[in-house]
Amino acid sequence: GAGVSQSPRYKVAKRGQDVALRCDPISGHVSLFWYQQALGQGPEFLTYFQNEAQLDKSGLPSDRFFAERPEGSVSTLKIQRTQQEDSAVYLCASSGDRESYTFGSGTRLTVV
Amino acid sequence: GESVGLHLPTLSVQEGDNSIINCAYSNSASDYFIWYKQESGKGPQFIIDIRSNMDKRQGQRVTVLLNKTVKHLSLQIAATQPGDSAVYFCAETYQKVTFGTGTKLQVIP
């Protein structure tokens, strides 16, 4: 597609529920990144893929967070047993050259 | 750890005036910097970038200045317009983008 697409745009989850957030990167982009953005803060790095390989997951806050990109294109960020502190906007970005990123509009997750 | 940060959380500017948004970074090894604009409900949008071997780079109505001696970046927006109202982030890039906290630019009509 022309840009990075994320779905859903909004997600409300009850505490303890599992959620899955989807990212469709720009076609042909090798690199894919997930970021978490709390209200009023800058995005914080979560994890990075090069094709299907997850090269860096140092930013994942706990083992409840899991990301995959099995075919090197679409990626899914899964959060298990959601907690209130997981409420944030989750941004996905893709890049063809590891420097210029294109971000999606994000998924706003609210845990109640 | 390394971080990038901004001096001013909110900046109000009269329409037509020039805006200057500042940023300090702490990793002296950083060699590539980007300014992003983020409007409400949208992801960050690339504005302009600069490499550490440059002091200044100009785009359309925007200029980025880099002072490596004091580890300082600034973004200058000429003739600020209402459409420039957004949160601006400086970021350091090496394999991944590390963002600062952000400055909210408010343009007064």
Coordinates of N, CA and C in Angstrom, one line a residue:
Chain A
G1 N 0.8 -1.2 0.0 CA 0.0 0.0 0.0 C 0.9 1.3 0.0
A2 N 0.2 2.4 0.0 CA 0.9 3.7 -0.1 C 1.5 4.0 1.2
G3 N 1.0 3.5 2.3 CA 1.5 3.9 3.6 C 1.5 2.7 4.6
V4 N 1.8 2.9 5.8 CA 1.8 1.9 6.8 C 0.4 1.9 7.4
S5 N -0.2 0.7 7.4 CA -1.6 0.6 7.9 C -1.6 -0.2 9.2
Q6 N -2.4 0.4 10.2 CA -2.5 -0.3 11.5 C -4.0 -0.6 11.8
S7 N -4.2 -1.7 12.4 CA -5.6 -2.0 12.8 C -5.6 -2.8 14.1
P8 N -6.6 -2.6 14.9 CA -7.7 -1.6 14.8 C -7.1 -0.2 15.1
R9 N -7.9 0.8 14.8 CA -7.4 2.2 15.2 C -7.6 2.4 16.7
Y10 N -8.7 1.8 17.2 CA -9.0 1.9 18.7 C -9.3 0.5 19.2
K11 N -8.9 0.2 20.4 CA -9.2 -1.0 21.0 C -9.4 -0.8 22.5
V12 N -10.5 -1.2 23.0 CA -10.8 -1.2 24.5 C -10.8 -2.6 25.0
A13 N -9.9 -2.9 25.9 CA -9.8 -4.2 26.5 C -10.1 -4.2 28.0
K14 N -10.7 -5.3 28.5 CA -10.8 -5.4 29.9 C -9.5 -5.9 30.5
R15 N -9.2 -5.5 31.7 CA -8.0 -6.0 32.3 C -7.9 -7.5 32.3
G16 N -6.8 -8.0 31.9 CA -6.7 -9.5 31.9 C -6.9 -10.1 30.5
Q17 N -7.5 -9.3 29.6 CA -7.8 -9.8 28.3 C -6.6 -9.8 27.4
D18 N -6.5 -10.7 26.4 CA -5.4 -10.7 25.5 C -5.8 -9.8 24.3
V19 N -4.8 -9.1 23.7 CA -5.1 -8.3 22.5 C -4.1 -8.5 21.4
A20 N -4.5 -8.3 20.2 CA -3.5 -8.5 19.0 C -3.7 -7.2 18.1
L21 N -2.6 -6.6 17.9 CA -2.5 -5.4 17.1 C -1.8 -5.7 15.8
R22 N -2.3 -5.2 14.7 CA -1.8 -5.6 13.4 C -1.1 -4.4 12.7
C23 N 0.0 -4.7 12.0 CA 0.7 -3.7 11.2 C 0.9 -4.2 9.8
D24 N 0.5 -3.4 8.8 CA 0.8 -3.7 7.4 C 1.8 -2.7 6.9
P25 N 3.0 -3.1 6.7 CA 4.1 -2.1 6.3 C 4.0 -1.7 4.9
I26 N 4.8 -0.8 4.5 CA 4.9 -0.5 3.0 C 5.5 -1.7 2.3
S27 N 4.9 -2.0 1.2 CA 5.3 -3.2 0.4 C 6.8 -3.1 0.1
G28 N 7.5 -4.1 0.4 CA 8.9 -4.1 0.1 C 9.9 -3.6 1.2
H29 N 9.3 -3.0 2.2 CA 10.1 -2.5 3.3 C 10.6 -3.7 4.1
V30 N 11.9 -3.7 4.3 CA 12.6 -4.8 5.0 C 12.4 -4.6 6.5
S31 N 12.6 -3.4 7.0 CA 12.6 -3.2 8.4 C 11.3 -2.8 8.9
L32 N 10.9 -3.3 10.1 CA 9.7 -2.9 10.8 C 9.9 -2.7 12.2
F33 N 9.3 -1.7 12.8 CA 9.5 -1.3 14.2 C 8.1 -1.2 14.9
W34 N 8.1 -1.5 16.1 CA 7.0 -1.2 17.0 C 7.4 -0.2 18.1
Y35 N 6.6 0.8 18.4 CA 6.8 1.7 19.4 C 5.6 1.9 20.3
Q36 N 5.8 2.2 21.5 CA 4.7 2.5 22.4 C 4.7 4.0 22.8
Q37 N 3.6 4.7 22.7 CA 3.6 6.1 23.0 C 2.5 6.3 24.1
A38 N 3.0 6.7 25.3 CA 2.1 7.1 26.4 C 1.6 8.5 26.1
L39 N 0.5 8.9 26.7 CA -0.1 10.2 26.5 C 0.9 11.3 26.9
G40 N 1.2 12.2 26.0 CA 2.1 13.3 26.4 C 3.5 13.0 26.3
Q41 N 3.9 11.8 25.9 CA 5.3 11.4 25.8 C 5.7 11.1 24.4
G42 N 7.0 11.0 24.2 CA 7.5 10.5 22.9 C 7.4 9.0 22.8
P43 N 7.4 8.5 21.6 CA 7.3 7.1 21.3 C 8.5 6.4 21.9
E44 N 8.3 5.2 22.5 CA 9.4 4.4 23.1 C 9.5 3.1 22.3
F45 N 10.7 2.8 21.9 CA 11.0 1.6 21.1 C 10.6 0.3 21.9
L46 N 10.0 -0.6 21.1 CA 9.6 -1.9 21.6 C 10.5 -3.0 21.0
T47 N 10.4 -3.1 19.7 CA 11.0 -4.2 19.0 C 11.2 -3.9 17.5
Y48 N 12.2 -4.6 16.9 CA 12.6 -4.4 15.5 C 12.7 -5.7 14.7
F49 N 12.2 -5.7 13.5 CA 12.3 -6.8 12.6 C 13.1 -6.4 11.4
Q50 N 13.9 -7.4 10.9 CA 14.4 -7.2 9.6 C 13.9 -8.5 8.8
N51 N 13.1 -8.2 7.9 CA 12.3 -9.3 7.3 C 11.6 -10.1 8.4
E52 N 11.7 -11.4 8.4 CA 11.0 -12.1 9.5 C 11.8 -12.3 10.8
A53 N 13.0 -11.8 10.8 CA 13.9 -12.0 11.9 C 13.7 -10.8 12.9
Q54 N 13.4 -11.2 14.2 CA 13.3 -10.2 15.2 C 14.7 -10.0 15.8
L55 N 15.3 -8.8 15.4 CA 16.7 -8.6 15.7 C 16.9 -7.9 17.1
D56 N 15.8 -7.2 17.5 CA 16.0 -6.5 18.8 C 14.6 -6.4 19.4
K57 N 14.5 -7.0 20.6 CA 13.3 -6.9 21.4 C 13.5 -6.4 22.8
S58 N 14.6 -5.6 22.9 CA 15.0 -5.1 24.2 C 14.0 -4.1 24.8
G59 N 13.1 -3.5 24.0 CA 12.2 -2.6 24.5 C 10.9 -3.2 25.0
L60 N 10.6 -4.4 24.8 CA 9.4 -5.0 25.3 C 9.4 -5.0 26.8
P61 N 8.3 -4.4 27.4 CA 8.3 -4.2 28.8 C 8.2 -5.4 29.7
S62 N 7.6 -6.5 29.2 CA 7.5 -7.7 30.0 C 7.3 -8.9 29.1
D63 N 7.3 -10.1 29.6 CA 7.0 -11.3 28.8 C 5.6 -11.4 28.4
R64 N 4.7 -10.4 28.8 CA 3.4 -10.4 28.3 C 3.3 -9.9 26.9
F65 N 4.3 -9.2 26.4 CA 4.4 -8.6 25.1 C 5.1 -9.6 24.2
F66 N 4.5 -9.8 23.0 CA 5.1 -10.7 22.0 C 4.8 -10.1 20.6
A67 N 5.8 -10.1 19.8 CA 5.7 -9.7 18.4 C 6.1 -10.7 17.4
E68 N 5.5 -10.7 16.3 CA 5.9 -11.7 15.2 C 5.7 -11.1 13.9
R69 N 6.5 -11.6 12.9 CA 6.4 -11.2 11.5 C 6.8 -12.4 10.7
P70 N 5.9 -13.4 10.7 CA 6.3 -14.7 10.2 C 6.7 -14.8 8.7
E71 N 6.1 -13.9 7.9 CA 6.5 -14.0 6.4 C 7.2 -12.7 6.0
G72 N 7.7 -12.0 6.9 CA 8.5 -10.8 6.6 C 7.7 -9.6 6.1
S73 N 6.4 -9.7 6.3 CA 5.6 -8.5 5.8 C 4.7 -8.0 7.0
V74 N 3.5 -8.5 7.1 CA 2.6 -8.1 8.2 C 3.2 -8.5 9.5
S75 N 3.0 -7.7 10.5 CA 3.4 -8.0 11.8 C 2.3 -7.9 12.8
T76 N 2.4 -8.6 13.9 CA 1.4 -8.6 14.9 C 2.0 -8.4 16.3
L77 N 1.6 -7.5 17.0 CA 2.0 -7.3 18.4 C 0.9 -7.8 19.3
K78 N 1.3 -8.7 20.1 CA 0.3 -9.4 21.0 C 0.6 -9.0 22.5
I79 N -0.4 -8.6 23.2 CA -0.2 -8.4 24.6 C -1.2 -9.3 25.4
Q80 N -0.6 -10.1 26.3 CA -1.4 -11.0 27.0 C -1.7 -10.4 28.4
R81 N -2.9 -10.8 28.9 CA -3.3 -10.4 30.3 C -3.0 -8.9 30.5
T82 N -3.7 -8.1 29.6 CA -3.5 -6.7 29.6 C -3.7 -6.1 31.0
Q83 N -2.9 -5.1 31.3 CA -2.9 -4.3 32.5 C -3.2 -2.8 32.2
Q84 N -3.6 -2.1 33.1 CA -4.0 -0.7 32.9 C -2.7 0.1 32.4
E85 N -1.6 -0.2 32.8 CA -0.4 0.5 32.4 C 0.0 0.2 30.9
D86 N -0.7 -0.7 30.3 CA -0.5 -1.0 28.9 C -1.2 0.0 28.0
S87 N -2.1 0.8 28.6 CA -2.9 1.7 27.8 C -1.9 2.7 27.2
A88 N -2.0 2.9 25.9 CA -1.1 3.7 25.1 C -1.4 3.6 23.7
V89 N -0.8 4.4 22.9 CA -0.8 4.3 21.4 C 0.3 3.4 21.0
Y90 N 0.1 2.4 20.2 CA 1.1 1.5 19.7 C 1.3 1.9 18.2
L91 N 2.5 2.3 17.9 CA 2.9 2.8 16.6 C 3.8 1.7 15.9
C92 N 3.5 1.6 14.6 CA 4.3 0.7 13.8 C 5.0 1.6 12.7
A93 N 6.2 1.3 12.4 CA 6.9 2.0 11.3 C 7.7 1.0 10.5
S94 N 7.8 1.4 9.2 CA 8.6 0.5 8.3 C 9.6 1.4 7.6
S95 N 10.7 0.7 7.1 CA 11.7 1.4 6.5 C 12.4 0.5 5.4
G96 N 12.8 1.1 4.3 CA 13.5 0.4 3.3 C 15.0 0.5 3.4
D97 N 15.4 1.5 4.2 CA 16.9 1.8 4.3 C 17.4 1.9 5.7
R98 N 16.6 1.6 6.7 CA 16.9 1.7 8.1 C 17.2 3.1 8.7
E99 N 16.9 4.1 7.9 CA 17.0 5.4 8.3 C 15.8 6.2 8.2
S100 N 15.2 6.3 7.0 CA 13.9 7.0 6.9 C 12.8 6.1 7.1
Y101 N 12.0 6.4 8.2 CA 10.9 5.6 8.6 C 9.6 6.2 8.2
T102 N 8.6 5.4 7.9 CA 7.3 5.8 7.7 C 6.4 5.2 8.8
F103 N 5.7 6.1 9.6 CA 4.9 5.6 10.7 C 3.5 5.4 10.2
G104 N 2.8 4.5 10.9 CA 1.3 4.4 10.7 C 0.7 5.3 11.7
S105 N -0.6 5.4 11.7 CA -1.4 6.2 12.6 C -1.5 5.7 14.0
G106 N -1.2 4.4 14.2 CA -1.2 3.8 15.5 C -2.5 3.2 15.9
T107 N -2.4 2.4 16.9 CA -3.6 1.8 17.6 C -3.6 2.3 19.0
R108 N -4.8 2.9 19.3 CA -4.9 3.4 20.7 C -5.6 2.3 21.5
L109 N -4.8 1.8 22.5 CA -5.3 0.8 23.4 C -5.7 1.4 24.7
T110 N -6.9 1.1 25.1 CA -7.3 1.5 26.5 C -7.7 0.3 27.2
V111 N -7.1 0.1 28.4 CA -7.4 -1.1 29.2 C -8.2 -0.6 30.4
V112 N -9.4 -1.2 30.6 CA -10.3 -0.7 31.6 C -10.5 -1.8 32.7
Chain B
G1 N 21.3 5.8 30.4 CA 21.5 5.4 29.0 C 21.4 6.7 28.1
E2 N 21.5 6.5 26.8 CA 21.4 7.6 25.9 C 20.0 8.2 25.9
S3 N 19.9 9.5 25.7 CA 18.6 10.0 25.6 C 18.7 11.3 24.8
V4 N 17.5 11.7 24.2 CA 17.4 13.0 23.6 C 16.3 13.7 24.4
G5 N 16.4 15.0 24.5 CA 15.3 15.7 25.2 C 15.1 17.1 24.7
L6 N 14.1 17.7 25.1 CA 13.8 19.1 24.7 C 13.7 20.0 25.8
H7 N 14.1 21.3 25.6 CA 14.1 22.3 26.6 C 12.7 22.8 27.0
L8 N 11.9 23.0 26.0 CA 10.6 23.6 26.1 C 9.5 22.7 25.8
P9 N 8.6 22.4 26.7 CA 7.5 21.5 26.5 C 6.4 22.2 25.6
T10 N 6.2 23.5 25.7 CA 5.1 24.2 24.9 C 5.7 25.5 24.4
L11 N 5.4 25.8 23.1 CA 5.8 27.0 22.5 C 4.7 27.6 21.7
S12 N 4.3 28.9 22.1 CA 3.3 29.6 21.4 C 3.9 30.7 20.5
V13 N 3.5 30.7 19.3 CA 4.0 31.6 18.3 C 2.9 32.3 17.5
Q14 N 3.1 33.5 17.2 CA 2.1 34.3 16.4 C 2.3 33.8 14.9
E15 N 1.2 33.7 14.3 CA 1.2 33.3 12.8 C 2.0 34.3 12.1
G16 N 2.9 33.8 11.2 CA 3.8 34.6 10.4 C 5.2 34.8 11.0
D17 N 5.3 34.6 12.3 CA 6.6 34.7 13.0 C 7.4 33.4 12.7
N18 N 8.7 33.5 13.1 CA 9.5 32.3 13.0 C 9.5 31.5 14.3
S19 N 9.6 30.2 14.2 CA 9.6 29.4 15.4 C 10.9 28.7 15.5
I20 N 11.4 28.5 16.8 CA 12.6 27.8 17.0 C 12.3 26.8 18.1
I21 N 12.5 25.5 17.8 CA 12.4 24.4 18.8 C 13.7 23.8 19.0
N22 N 14.1 23.7 20.3 CA 15.4 23.2 20.7 C 15.4 21.8 21.2
C23 N 16.5 21.1 21.1 CA 16.6 19.8 21.6 C 18.1 19.5 22.0
A24 N 18.2 18.8 23.1 CA 19.5 18.4 23.6 C 19.6 16.9 23.5
Y25 N 20.8 16.4 23.1 CA 21.0 14.9 23.1 C 22.2 14.6 23.9
S26 N 22.3 13.4 24.4 CA 23.3 13.0 25.3 C 24.4 12.1 24.8
N27 N 24.1 11.4 23.7 CA 25.0 10.4 23.1 C 25.9 11.1 22.1
S28 N 27.1 11.3 22.5 CA 28.1 12.0 21.6 C 28.4 11.2 20.3
A29 N 28.1 9.9 20.4 CA 28.3 9.0 19.2 C 27.2 9.1 18.2
S30 N 26.1 9.7 18.5 CA 25.0 9.8 17.5 C 25.5 10.5 16.3
D31 N 25.1 10.0 15.1 CA 25.6 10.6 13.9 C 24.5 10.9 12.9
Y32 N 23.2 10.7 13.3 CA 22.1 11.0 12.4 C 20.9 11.4 13.3
F33 N 20.3 12.5 12.9 CA 19.2 13.1 13.6 C 18.1 13.5 12.7
I34 N 16.9 13.3 13.3 CA 15.7 13.6 12.5 C 14.7 14.4 13.3
W35 N 14.0 15.4 12.7 CA 12.9 16.0 13.3 C 11.6 15.5 12.8
Y36 N 10.7 15.1 13.7 CA 9.4 14.6 13.3 C 8.3 15.6 13.8
K37 N 7.2 15.6 13.0 CA 6.0 16.4 13.4 C 4.9 15.4 13.7
Q38 N 4.2 15.5 14.8 CA 3.1 14.6 15.1 C 1.9 15.4 15.3
E39 N 0.9 15.2 14.5 CA -0.4 15.9 14.7 C -1.3 14.9 15.5
S40 N -2.3 15.5 16.1 CA -3.2 14.7 17.0 C -3.8 13.5 16.2
G41 N -3.7 12.3 16.7 CA -4.3 11.1 16.1 C -3.5 10.5 15.0
K42 N -2.3 11.1 14.7 CA -1.5 10.6 13.6 C -0.1 10.1 14.1
G43 N 0.5 9.3 13.3 CA 1.9 8.9 13.6 C 2.9 10.1 13.3
P44 N 4.1 10.0 13.8 CA 5.1 11.0 13.5 C 5.4 11.0 12.0
Q45 N 5.6 12.3 11.6 CA 5.9 12.5 10.2 C 7.2 13.1 10.0
F46 N 8.1 12.6 9.1 CA 9.4 13.1 8.9 C 9.3 14.5 8.4
I47 N 10.2 15.4 9.0 CA 10.3 16.8 8.5 C 11.6 17.0 7.8
I48 N 12.7 16.8 8.5 CA 14.0 17.0 8.0 C 15.0 16.3 8.8
D49 N 16.1 15.9 8.2 CA 17.2 15.2 8.9 C 18.5 15.9 8.7
I50 N 19.5 15.5 9.5 CA 20.9 16.0 9.4 C 21.9 15.0 9.9
R51 N 23.0 14.9 9.2 CA 24.0 14.0 9.7 C 25.1 14.8 10.5
S52 N 25.8 14.1 11.3 CA 26.8 14.7 12.2 C 27.9 15.5 11.5
N53 N 28.1 15.2 10.2 CA 29.2 15.9 9.5 C 28.7 17.2 8.9
M54 N 27.5 17.6 9.3 CA 26.9 18.9 8.8 C 26.5 19.7 10.0
D55 N 26.5 21.1 9.8 CA 26.1 22.0 10.9 C 24.7 22.5 10.6
K56 N 24.3 22.5 9.3 CA 23.0 23.1 9.0 C 22.4 22.4 7.7
R57 N 21.1 22.3 7.7 CA 20.5 21.8 6.5 C 19.1 22.5 6.4
Q58 N 18.8 22.9 5.2 CA 17.6 23.6 4.9 C 16.6 22.8 4.1
G59 N 15.4 23.0 4.4 CA 14.3 22.4 3.6 C 13.3 23.5 3.2
Q60 N 12.1 23.2 2.9 CA 11.1 24.2 2.6 C 10.6 24.8 3.9
R61 N 10.9 26.0 4.1 CA 10.5 26.7 5.4 C 11.1 26.2 6.6
V62 N 11.9 25.1 6.6 CA 12.5 24.6 7.8 C 14.0 24.5 7.7
T63 N 14.6 24.7 8.8 CA 16.1 24.6 8.9 C 16.5 23.9 10.1
V64 N 17.4 22.9 10.0 CA 17.9 22.3 11.2 C 19.3 22.7 11.4
L65 N 19.6 23.0 12.7 CA 21.0 23.3 13.0 C 21.5 22.3 14.0
L66 N 22.8 21.9 13.9 CA 23.4 21.0 14.8 C 24.7 21.5 15.3
N67 N 24.7 21.5 16.7 CA 25.9 22.0 17.4 C 26.5 20.8 18.1
K68 N 27.5 20.2 17.6 CA 28.0 18.9 18.2 C 28.8 19.2 19.5
T69 N 29.3 20.4 19.6 CA 30.1 20.8 20.7 C 29.3 20.7 22.0
V70 N 28.1 21.2 21.9 CA 27.2 21.2 23.1 C 26.1 20.2 23.0
K71 N 26.1 19.4 21.9 CA 25.1 18.4 21.7 C 23.7 18.9 21.7
H72 N 23.5 19.9 20.7 CA 22.3 20.6 20.7 C 21.8 20.6 19.2
L73 N 20.5 20.4 19.1 CA 19.8 20.5 17.8 C 18.7 21.6 17.9
S74 N 18.5 22.3 16.8 CA 17.3 23.1 16.7 C 16.6 23.0 15.4
L75 N 15.3 23.3 15.5 CA 14.5 23.3 14.3 C 13.9 24.7 14.1
Q76 N 14.1 25.3 13.0 CA 13.6 26.6 12.8 C 12.5 26.5 11.7
I77 N 11.4 27.1 12.0 CA 10.3 27.1 11.0 C 10.0 28.6 10.7
A78 N 10.1 28.9 9.4 CA 9.9 30.2 8.9 C 8.5 30.5 8.6
A79 N 8.0 31.7 9.0 CA 6.7 32.2 8.6 C 5.7 31.1 9.1
T80 N 5.6 30.9 10.4 CA 4.8 29.8 11.0 C 3.4 29.9 10.6
Q81 N 2.7 28.8 10.2 CA 1.4 28.8 9.8 C 0.5 28.0 10.8
P82 N -0.8 28.2 10.8 CA -1.7 27.4 11.7 C -1.5 25.9 11.5
G83 N -1.2 25.5 10.2 CA -1.0 24.1 9.9 C 0.3 23.5 10.5
D84 N 1.1 24.4 11.1 CA 2.3 23.9 11.7 C 2.1 23.5 13.2
S85 N 0.9 23.8 13.7 CA 0.6 23.4 15.1 C 0.6 21.9 15.2
A86 N 1.4 21.4 16.1 CA 1.6 20.0 16.3 C 2.6 19.8 17.4
V87 N 3.0 18.5 17.7 CA 4.1 18.2 18.6 C 5.3 17.9 17.8
Y88 N 6.4 18.4 18.1 CA 7.6 18.2 17.4 C 8.6 17.4 18.2
F89 N 9.2 16.4 17.6 CA 10.2 15.5 18.3 C 11.5 15.6 17.6
C90 N 12.6 15.7 18.3 CA 13.9 15.4 17.7 C 14.1 13.9 18.0
A91 N 14.9 13.3 17.2 CA 15.2 11.9 17.4 C 16.6 11.6 16.8
E92 N 17.2 10.6 17.5 CA 18.5 10.1 17.1 C 18.2 8.7 16.5
T93 N 18.9 8.4 15.4 CA 18.7 7.2 14.7 C 20.0 6.4 14.6
Y94 N 20.0 5.2 15.1 CA 21.1 4.2 14.8 C 20.4 2.9 15.0
Q95 N 20.1 2.2 13.9 CA 19.3 1.0 13.9 C 17.9 1.2 14.3
K96 N 17.6 2.0 15.3 CA 16.3 2.3 15.7 C 16.2 3.8 16.1
V97 N 15.0 4.4 16.1 CA 14.8 5.8 16.4 C 14.6 5.9 17.8
T98 N 15.3 6.8 18.5 CA 15.1 7.2 19.9 C 14.6 8.6 19.9
F99 N 13.4 8.7 20.5 CA 12.7 10.0 20.5 C 12.9 10.8 21.8
G100 N 12.9 12.1 21.7 CA 12.8 12.9 22.9 C 11.3 13.0 23.4
T101 N 11.1 13.9 24.4 CA 9.8 14.0 25.0 C 8.8 14.8 24.0
G102 N 9.3 15.8 23.3 CA 8.4 16.5 22.4 C 8.2 17.9 22.9
T103 N 7.9 18.8 21.9 CA 7.5 20.2 22.2 C 6.2 20.5 21.4
K104 N 5.3 21.0 22.1 CA 4.0 21.3 21.5 C 4.1 22.7 20.9
L105 N 3.9 22.9 19.6 CA 3.9 24.2 19.0 C 2.4 24.7 18.8
Q106 N 2.1 25.8 19.4 CA 0.8 26.4 19.2 C 0.9 27.6 18.4
V107 N 0.2 27.7 17.3 CA 0.3 28.9 16.4 C -1.0 29.8 16.7
I108 N -0.7 31.0 17.0 CA -1.8 31.9 17.4 C -2.2 32.7 16.1
P109 N -3.4 32.6 15.7 CA -3.8 33.3 14.4 C -3.8 34.8 14.5

